[in-house]
Amino acid sequence: MKLLKPIFAAIFLFVTTCAAAQSVDVSVNYAAKYFLKPDTNTVVVINQFNPTQLSGNKKTVAVLKEAAYAAISHAAFQLGALPHTKIINIVDSVALAPNTDSIKQIAAKYHANYVLALKNFSAKITLFEIGSNETTYNTNSTADFMLYEDNGIFYRKLSGKAEDPLEQTVNAGIIASLIFQPTIKGHKSEVKAAAQHAAENALQDFFPFYITHTRPLFDDKFLRPINQEIIAGNFDKADSLLQPYLVDPDVKIASKAAYTLAIIYESENNLEDATDMAEESNSKNKNSYATAMLADLKEE
C-alpha cells in the first residue's frame, strides 16, 4: 500500500490518563489505492441493474428505485470530485431501465475514458438490538458498481455497503419488534441516505483518507521517559532510547520495547516496520496491545 507523504509533518497526538495508564492517539494517512488515467478523464455513468429484481409493494419499490438512482448519482458526484474528471450521467432517473448497449459503443459515443455502471442494489431496514427499554433499527444498503475502461474489456469491481442507525422505539418484545418494524416506504430519506453512503464506500479507494487509532502505552518505569518523548512527538529520540531494550534478555521488557517502537513507526506512517515490530513484540511475549495493533494494520 502506498503511503501519503504529507507536505507538513502533522501527527496529532492526544494523551489520556486514567490512574497509571496512558494512551496515545496516532493518525495514519493513506493514499488512494486506485487512480484514473493521469490526464483529463471523461466518465459515462449508466445503469445495468434491473429494477424488476426489487421486491415489495408498489410504494416500496418506488422508494427503492429512487434510492438506487441516489446511489448512482452520488457515485457520479464522488468521481466528479477527482481532478480533471468530467461526468456524463445518462441514467433515466424515472424508469431506471438497464442499459444493454456495449460498453465500447457507449464510450465511443461520448468520447469517454471510462464507463461506471451500477450492477446491483439493495436496501432494507433490519432489527439491530432489543434493549431493556428500547428497540434499535438500522437501514442497510448495498451498491455494487463496475468501472470499465473504454475498450470494455478491462474493469474493476467496486462494492459498497452502509449500515446507518435508523431510530429507536419503545421495546415491545422481539415478536412485535419484528412484525411492526419501520417500513421502507415510511423512511424514504433515510433509505436514500444509506444508498449514498454505500456508493461512497464503493468508491473510497479512489480517495486519500486517514484513520486514528488509540494505542495504549505500557507504564513500566523504564518506558515512562520514552512515552513522554512519544507524546511530545520526539520520535527519533524515543527510538534511540528504546534500542537497548529491544535486545534485553528479559523477553517481557524486549516485547514491550518492540510494541512501543511499533507505535513510533505507525506515527511516522511507516506501517511496514510498525507491523514488523508488533509481530516481534508478540513473538517475544504475546500481549493484547500488539495483537490489537496487528489486527488493525492487516485490515487496513
mmCIF file of C-alpha atoms in Angstrom:
data_model
loop_
_atom_site.group_PDB
_atom_site.id
_atom_site.type_symbol
_atom_site.label_atom_id
_atom_site.label_comp_id
_atom_site.label_asym_id
_atom_site.label_seq_id
_atom_site.Cartn_x
_atom_site.Cartn_y
_atom_site.Cartn_z
ATOM 1 C CA MET A 1 0.000 0.000 0.000
ATOM 2 C CA LYS A 2 1.410 3.392 -0.962
ATOM 3 C CA LEU A 3 1.528 5.944 1.797
ATOM 4 C CA LEU A 4 0.584 9.578 1.616
ATOM 5 C CA LYS A 5 3.606 11.785 2.223
ATOM 6 C CA PRO A 6 2.193 14.866 3.934
ATOM 7 C CA ILE A 7 3.749 18.192 2.995
ATOM 8 C CA PHE A 8 3.566 19.191 6.606
ATOM 9 C CA ALA A 9 4.539 16.644 9.228
ATOM 10 C CA ALA A 10 1.477 16.964 11.395
ATOM 11 C CA ILE A 11 0.706 13.997 13.590
ATOM 12 C CA PHE A 12 -1.836 14.866 16.200
ATOM 13 C CA LEU A 13 -1.209 13.061 19.452
ATOM 14 C CA PHE A 14 -3.586 13.231 22.350
ATOM 15 C CA VAL A 15 -2.896 11.674 25.702
ATOM 16 C CA THR A 16 -5.393 10.460 28.237
ATOM 17 C CA THR A 17 -4.520 9.445 31.745
ATOM 18 C CA CYS A 18 -6.654 7.106 33.800
ATOM 19 C CA ALA A 19 -4.978 6.021 37.021
ATOM 20 C CA ALA A 20 -1.497 4.918 35.881
ATOM 21 C CA ALA A 21 -2.486 4.006 32.334
ATOM 22 C CA GLN A 22 -1.683 6.190 29.347
ATOM 23 C CA SER A 23 -2.600 6.039 25.698
ATOM 24 C CA VAL A 24 -1.702 7.967 22.580
ATOM 25 C CA ASP A 25 -3.844 8.686 19.515
ATOM 26 C CA VAL A 26 -1.994 8.008 16.274
ATOM 27 C CA SER A 27 -3.310 9.376 12.965
ATOM 28 C CA VAL A 28 -2.191 7.404 9.929
ATOM 29 C CA ASN A 29 -2.553 8.843 6.436
ATOM 30 C CA TYR A 30 -3.257 6.636 3.444
ATOM 31 C CA ALA A 31 -3.019 7.475 -0.221
ATOM 32 C CA ALA A 32 -5.679 6.449 -2.702
ATOM 33 C CA LYS A 33 -5.332 2.831 -3.838
ATOM 34 C CA TYR A 34 -6.814 3.305 -7.305
ATOM 35 C CA PHE A 35 -6.294 6.030 -9.875
ATOM 36 C CA LEU A 36 -7.845 7.096 -13.151
ATOM 37 C CA LYS A 37 -5.582 7.994 -16.057
ATOM 38 C CA PRO A 38 -3.232 10.870 -15.154
ATOM 39 C CA ASP A 39 -4.653 13.244 -17.784
ATOM 40 C CA THR A 40 -8.190 14.585 -18.193
ATOM 41 C CA ASN A 41 -10.871 11.875 -17.999
ATOM 42 C CA THR A 42 -14.482 11.575 -19.068
ATOM 43 C CA VAL A 43 -16.667 9.045 -17.240
ATOM 44 C CA VAL A 44 -20.078 7.981 -18.539
ATOM 45 C CA VAL A 45 -22.443 6.744 -15.817
ATOM 46 C CA ILE A 46 -25.011 4.092 -16.759
ATOM 47 C CA ASN A 47 -27.368 1.631 -15.089
ATOM 48 C CA GLN A 48 -27.101 -2.105 -15.681
ATOM 49 C CA PHE A 49 -29.223 -3.078 -12.681
ATOM 50 C CA ASN A 50 -32.681 -4.414 -13.496
ATOM 51 C CA PRO A 51 -35.204 -2.833 -11.071
ATOM 52 C CA THR A 52 -37.593 -5.748 -11.569
ATOM 53 C CA GLN A 53 -35.372 -7.541 -9.037
ATOM 54 C CA LEU A 54 -36.681 -5.206 -6.335
ATOM 55 C CA SER A 55 -39.343 -6.753 -4.119
ATOM 56 C CA GLY A 56 -42.201 -5.210 -2.198
ATOM 57 C CA ASN A 57 -45.428 -3.376 -2.880
ATOM 58 C CA LYS A 58 -45.653 -0.562 -5.421
ATOM 59 C CA LYS A 59 -44.745 2.206 -2.979
ATOM 60 C CA THR A 60 -41.827 0.259 -1.533
ATOM 61 C CA VAL A 61 -40.401 -0.476 -4.977
ATOM 62 C CA ALA A 62 -40.777 3.194 -5.909
ATOM 63 C CA VAL A 63 -38.674 4.219 -2.890
ATOM 64 C CA LEU A 64 -36.046 1.573 -3.684
ATOM 65 C CA LYS A 65 -35.802 2.790 -7.284
ATOM 66 C CA GLU A 66 -35.264 6.334 -6.019
ATOM 67 C CA ALA A 67 -32.607 5.032 -3.650
ATOM 68 C CA ALA A 68 -30.864 3.132 -6.457
ATOM 69 C CA TYR A 69 -30.763 6.307 -8.516
ATOM 70 C CA ALA A 70 -29.457 8.201 -5.476
ATOM 71 C CA ALA A 71 -26.600 5.687 -5.283
ATOM 72 C CA ILE A 72 -25.829 6.169 -8.988
ATOM 73 C CA SER A 73 -25.950 9.964 -8.913
ATOM 74 C CA HIS A 74 -23.896 10.126 -5.722
ATOM 75 C CA ALA A 75 -21.257 7.821 -7.209
ATOM 76 C CA ALA A 76 -21.137 10.176 -10.198
ATOM 77 C CA PHE A 77 -20.726 13.132 -7.850
ATOM 78 C CA GLN A 78 -17.916 11.369 -5.994
ATOM 79 C CA LEU A 79 -15.955 10.531 -9.145
ATOM 80 C CA GLY A 80 -16.542 14.053 -10.415
ATOM 81 C CA ALA A 81 -14.626 15.348 -7.405
ATOM 82 C CA LEU A 82 -11.440 13.755 -8.725
ATOM 83 C CA PRO A 83 -9.092 16.201 -10.510
ATOM 84 C CA HIS A 84 -9.703 16.764 -14.239
ATOM 85 C CA THR A 85 -12.690 14.397 -14.326
ATOM 86 C CA LYS A 86 -15.846 15.074 -16.344
ATOM 87 C CA ILE A 87 -19.023 13.106 -15.622
ATOM 88 C CA ILE A 88 -21.814 12.315 -18.102
ATOM 89 C CA ASN A 89 -24.789 10.697 -16.370
ATOM 90 C CA ILE A 90 -27.174 9.095 -18.901
ATOM 91 C CA VAL A 91 -29.291 7.136 -16.419
ATOM 92 C CA ASP A 92 -33.071 7.510 -16.697
ATOM 93 C CA SER A 93 -33.976 8.551 -13.160
ATOM 94 C CA VAL A 94 -37.657 7.608 -13.586
ATOM 95 C CA ALA A 95 -37.673 4.270 -15.378
ATOM 96 C CA LEU A 96 -34.201 3.231 -14.244
ATOM 97 C CA ALA A 97 -34.148 0.916 -17.247
ATOM 98 C CA PRO A 98 -30.962 -1.142 -17.563
ATOM 99 C CA ASN A 99 -28.645 -0.092 -20.387
ATOM 100 C CA THR A 100 -27.862 -3.047 -22.657
ATOM 101 C CA ASP A 101 -25.556 -1.269 -25.114
ATOM 102 C CA SER A 102 -21.970 -2.454 -25.296
ATOM 103 C CA ILE A 103 -19.507 -0.616 -23.085
ATOM 104 C CA LYS A 104 -17.221 0.030 -26.057
ATOM 105 C CA GLN A 105 -20.063 1.631 -28.028
ATOM 106 C CA ILE A 106 -21.107 3.835 -25.097
ATOM 107 C CA ALA A 107 -17.531 5.003 -24.522
ATOM 108 C CA ALA A 108 -17.056 5.762 -28.224
ATOM 109 C CA LYS A 109 -20.358 7.663 -28.447
ATOM 110 C CA TYR A 110 -19.457 10.003 -25.580
ATOM 111 C CA HIS A 111 -15.675 10.055 -26.192
ATOM 112 C CA ALA A 112 -15.256 8.651 -22.682
ATOM 113 C CA ASN A 113 -12.275 7.029 -20.995
ATOM 114 C CA TYR A 114 -14.386 5.055 -18.536
ATOM 115 C CA VAL A 115 -17.933 3.795 -18.040
ATOM 116 C CA LEU A 116 -19.290 3.424 -14.499
ATOM 117 C CA ALA A 117 -22.233 1.021 -14.236
ATOM 118 C CA LEU A 118 -24.487 0.116 -11.327
ATOM 119 C CA LYS A 119 -24.684 -3.697 -11.335
ATOM 120 C CA ASN A 120 -26.637 -4.463 -8.184
ATOM 121 C CA PHE A 121 -28.555 -2.596 -5.485
ATOM 122 C CA SER A 122 -30.489 -3.484 -2.362
ATOM 123 C CA ALA A 123 -31.771 -1.734 0.727
ATOM 124 C CA LYS A 124 -33.691 -2.887 3.762
ATOM 125 C CA ILE A 125 -34.493 -1.998 7.353
ATOM 126 C CA THR A 126 -33.355 -4.514 9.937
ATOM 127 C CA LEU A 127 -33.721 -5.032 13.649
ATOM 128 C CA PHE A 128 -30.393 -4.211 15.264
ATOM 129 C CA GLU A 129 -30.843 -4.554 19.000
ATOM 130 C CA ILE A 130 -33.543 -5.034 21.574
ATOM 131 C CA GLY A 131 -32.531 -3.333 24.792
ATOM 132 C CA SER A 132 -34.254 -3.324 28.140
ATOM 133 C CA ASN A 133 -36.368 -0.293 27.193
ATOM 134 C CA GLU A 134 -35.711 0.456 23.527
ATOM 135 C CA THR A 135 -35.544 -1.340 20.187
ATOM 136 C CA THR A 136 -32.998 -0.097 17.627
ATOM 137 C CA TYR A 137 -33.257 -0.475 13.844
ATOM 138 C CA ASN A 138 -30.715 0.055 11.044
ATOM 139 C CA THR A 139 -31.021 0.962 7.382
ATOM 140 C CA ASN A 140 -28.786 -1.354 5.348
ATOM 141 C CA SER A 141 -27.822 -0.723 1.749
ATOM 142 C CA THR A 142 -25.559 -2.411 -0.807
ATOM 143 C CA ALA A 143 -24.414 -0.850 -4.084
ATOM 144 C CA ASP A 144 -22.206 -2.763 -6.497
ATOM 145 C CA PHE A 145 -20.600 -0.944 -9.414
ATOM 146 C CA MET A 146 -18.304 -1.841 -12.278
ATOM 147 C CA LEU A 147 -15.825 0.685 -13.630
ATOM 148 C CA TYR A 148 -14.990 -0.254 -17.241
ATOM 149 C CA GLU A 149 -12.184 1.100 -19.366
ATOM 150 C CA ASP A 150 -13.242 2.418 -22.764
ATOM 151 C CA ASN A 151 -12.338 -0.851 -24.512
ATOM 152 C CA GLY A 152 -14.995 -2.681 -22.477
ATOM 153 C CA ILE A 153 -12.505 -5.428 -21.653
ATOM 154 C CA PHE A 154 -10.773 -4.231 -18.513
ATOM 155 C CA TYR A 155 -12.813 -3.366 -15.449
ATOM 156 C CA ARG A 156 -12.704 -3.017 -11.686
ATOM 157 C CA LYS A 157 -15.425 -4.224 -9.329
ATOM 158 C CA LEU A 158 -16.447 -1.630 -6.734
ATOM 159 C CA SER A 159 -18.716 -2.830 -3.940
ATOM 160 C CA GLY A 160 -20.028 -0.689 -1.114
ATOM 161 C CA LYS A 161 -22.167 -1.264 1.933
ATOM 162 C CA ALA A 162 -23.739 1.029 4.512
ATOM 163 C CA GLU A 163 -25.412 0.345 7.823
ATOM 164 C CA ASP A 164 -26.974 3.529 9.188
ATOM 165 C CA PRO A 165 -28.771 3.718 12.531
ATOM 166 C CA LEU A 166 -32.424 4.478 11.857
ATOM 167 C CA GLU A 167 -34.422 5.004 15.010
ATOM 168 C CA GLN A 168 -35.225 3.727 18.470
ATOM 169 C CA THR A 169 -38.692 2.737 19.612
ATOM 170 C CA VAL A 170 -40.132 1.530 22.874
ATOM 171 C CA ASN A 171 -39.308 -2.140 23.353
ATOM 172 C CA ALA A 172 -42.484 -4.102 22.621
ATOM 173 C CA GLY A 173 -40.835 -7.514 22.658
ATOM 174 C CA ILE A 174 -38.992 -9.409 19.957
ATOM 175 C CA ILE A 175 -42.066 -10.665 18.080
ATOM 176 C CA ALA A 176 -43.745 -7.244 17.941
ATOM 177 C CA SER A 177 -40.429 -5.595 17.037
ATOM 178 C CA LEU A 178 -40.055 -7.902 14.039
ATOM 179 C CA ILE A 179 -43.667 -7.613 12.871
ATOM 180 C CA PHE A 180 -44.089 -3.848 13.320
ATOM 181 C CA GLN A 181 -40.613 -2.675 12.364
ATOM 182 C CA PRO A 182 -40.243 0.564 10.355
ATOM 183 C CA THR A 183 -41.012 0.361 6.637
ATOM 184 C CA ILE A 184 -39.014 1.331 3.558
ATOM 185 C CA LYS A 185 -41.822 3.496 2.188
ATOM 186 C CA GLY A 186 -42.118 5.328 5.509
ATOM 187 C CA HIS A 187 -38.405 6.225 5.610
ATOM 188 C CA LYS A 188 -37.576 7.357 2.094
ATOM 189 C CA SER A 189 -34.966 9.953 3.068
ATOM 190 C CA GLU A 190 -33.120 7.542 5.360
ATOM 191 C CA VAL A 191 -33.061 4.803 2.709
ATOM 192 C CA LYS A 192 -31.737 7.220 0.084
ATOM 193 C CA ALA A 193 -29.065 8.445 2.510
ATOM 194 C CA ALA A 194 -27.926 4.874 3.178
ATOM 195 C CA ALA A 195 -27.743 4.282 -0.596
ATOM 196 C CA GLN A 196 -25.492 7.323 -0.958
ATOM 197 C CA HIS A 197 -23.269 6.107 1.872
ATOM 198 C CA ALA A 198 -22.975 2.709 0.164
ATOM 199 C CA ALA A 199 -21.875 4.469 -3.033
ATOM 200 C CA GLU A 200 -19.259 6.432 -1.072
ATOM 201 C CA ASN A 201 -17.972 3.203 0.393
ATOM 202 C CA ALA A 202 -17.728 1.610 -3.057
ATOM 203 C CA LEU A 203 -15.512 4.441 -4.315
ATOM 204 C CA GLN A 204 -13.487 5.121 -1.170
ATOM 205 C CA ASP A 205 -10.270 3.627 -2.564
ATOM 206 C CA PHE A 206 -10.062 6.435 -5.138
ATOM 207 C CA PHE A 207 -9.555 8.983 -2.364
ATOM 208 C CA PRO A 208 -6.892 9.511 0.309
ATOM 209 C CA PHE A 209 -8.030 9.027 3.888
ATOM 210 C CA TYR A 210 -6.733 8.816 7.436
ATOM 211 C CA ILE A 211 -7.512 6.616 10.398
ATOM 212 C CA THR A 212 -6.877 7.435 14.043
ATOM 213 C CA HIS A 213 -6.079 4.643 16.486
ATOM 214 C CA THR A 214 -5.796 4.920 20.234
ATOM 215 C CA ARG A 215 -2.695 2.985 21.267
ATOM 216 C CA PRO A 216 -2.275 2.153 24.980
ATOM 217 C CA LEU A 217 1.212 2.624 26.386
ATOM 218 C CA PHE A 218 2.898 0.255 28.804
ATOM 219 C CA ASP A 219 3.545 2.054 32.076
ATOM 220 C CA ASP A 220 6.739 0.298 33.140
ATOM 221 C CA LYS A 221 9.232 2.586 34.845
ATOM 222 C CA PHE A 222 11.836 2.212 32.081
ATOM 223 C CA LEU A 223 9.268 3.248 29.468
ATOM 224 C CA ARG A 224 7.914 6.372 31.183
ATOM 225 C CA PRO A 225 10.536 8.840 29.858
ATOM 226 C CA ILE A 226 10.259 7.217 26.410
ATOM 227 C CA ASN A 227 6.485 7.570 26.482
ATOM 228 C CA GLN A 228 6.876 11.271 27.245
ATOM 229 C CA GLU A 229 9.077 11.704 24.182
ATOM 230 C CA ILE A 230 6.455 9.956 22.056
ATOM 231 C CA ILE A 231 3.743 12.194 23.482
ATOM 232 C CA ALA A 232 5.877 15.227 22.633
ATOM 233 C CA GLY A 233 6.406 13.965 19.086
ATOM 234 C CA ASN A 234 10.131 13.424 19.564
ATOM 235 C CA PHE A 235 10.149 10.118 17.710
ATOM 236 C CA ASP A 236 13.873 9.978 16.866
ATOM 237 C CA LYS A 237 14.855 10.446 20.493
ATOM 238 C CA ALA A 238 12.279 7.902 21.682
ATOM 239 C CA ASP A 239 13.613 5.458 19.077
ATOM 240 C CA SER A 240 17.198 5.820 20.265
ATOM 241 C CA LEU A 241 16.176 5.380 23.903
ATOM 242 C CA LEU A 242 14.304 2.169 23.036
ATOM 243 C CA GLN A 243 17.108 0.440 21.127
ATOM 244 C CA PRO A 244 18.944 -1.091 24.153
ATOM 245 C CA TYR A 245 15.714 -2.584 25.477
ATOM 246 C CA LEU A 246 14.940 -4.384 22.213
ATOM 247 C CA VAL A 247 17.729 -6.867 22.967
ATOM 248 C CA ASP A 248 17.102 -7.113 26.700
ATOM 249 C CA PRO A 249 17.411 -10.709 27.950
ATOM 250 C CA ASP A 250 14.091 -10.270 29.756
ATOM 251 C CA VAL A 251 11.594 -11.132 26.996
ATOM 252 C CA LYS A 252 8.830 -9.116 28.658
ATOM 253 C CA ILE A 253 10.956 -5.969 28.536
ATOM 254 C CA ALA A 254 12.029 -6.634 24.945
ATOM 255 C CA SER A 255 8.427 -7.309 23.954
ATOM 256 C CA LYS A 256 7.165 -4.052 25.434
ATOM 257 C CA ALA A 257 10.005 -2.128 23.822
ATOM 258 C CA ALA A 258 9.171 -3.608 20.410
ATOM 259 C CA TYR A 259 5.495 -2.685 20.764
ATOM 260 C CA THR A 260 6.427 0.871 21.793
ATOM 261 C CA LEU A 261 8.699 1.164 18.764
ATOM 262 C CA ALA A 262 5.803 -0.065 16.608
ATOM 263 C CA ILE A 263 3.808 2.939 17.853
ATOM 264 C CA ILE A 264 6.636 5.242 16.773
ATOM 265 C CA TYR A 265 6.769 3.722 13.294
ATOM 266 C CA GLU A 266 2.988 3.913 12.950
ATOM 267 C CA SER A 267 3.095 7.591 13.962
ATOM 268 C CA GLU A 268 5.620 8.149 11.165
ATOM 269 C CA ASN A 269 3.382 6.365 8.617
ATOM 270 C CA ASN A 270 5.958 3.573 8.345
ATOM 271 C CA LEU A 271 3.387 0.789 8.506
ATOM 272 C CA GLU A 272 5.654 -1.983 7.237
ATOM 273 C CA ASP A 273 8.142 -1.517 10.082
ATOM 274 C CA ALA A 274 5.283 -0.960 12.539
ATOM 275 C CA THR A 275 3.886 -4.361 11.551
ATOM 276 C CA ASP A 276 7.321 -5.995 11.917
ATOM 277 C CA MET A 277 7.778 -4.540 15.409
ATOM 278 C CA ALA A 278 4.287 -5.543 16.540
ATOM 279 C CA GLU A 279 4.965 -9.090 15.319
ATOM 280 C CA GLU A 280 8.328 -9.086 17.106
ATOM 281 C CA SER A 281 6.608 -7.915 20.291
ATOM 282 C CA ASN A 282 4.206 -10.843 20.124
ATOM 283 C CA SER A 283 6.933 -13.329 19.226
ATOM 284 C CA LYS A 284 8.942 -12.370 22.309
ATOM 285 C CA ASN A 285 5.985 -12.239 24.682
ATOM 286 C CA LYS A 286 2.444 -12.313 23.304
ATOM 287 C CA ASN A 287 0.344 -9.374 24.510
ATOM 288 C CA SER A 288 -3.054 -7.887 23.731
ATOM 289 C CA TYR A 289 -1.681 -4.452 22.749
ATOM 290 C CA ALA A 290 0.461 -5.803 19.909
ATOM 291 C CA THR A 291 -2.262 -8.230 18.838
ATOM 292 C CA ALA A 292 -4.803 -5.404 18.517
ATOM 293 C CA MET A 293 -2.354 -3.273 16.531
ATOM 294 C CA LEU A 294 -1.627 -6.133 14.120
ATOM 295 C CA ALA A 295 -5.335 -6.694 13.546
ATOM 296 C CA ASP A 296 -5.778 -3.014 12.660
ATOM 297 C CA LEU A 297 -2.766 -2.879 10.360
ATOM 298 C CA LYS A 298 -3.693 -6.035 8.483
ATOM 299 C CA GLU A 299 -7.278 -4.885 7.977
ATOM 300 C CA GLU A 300 -6.131 -1.560 6.530
#
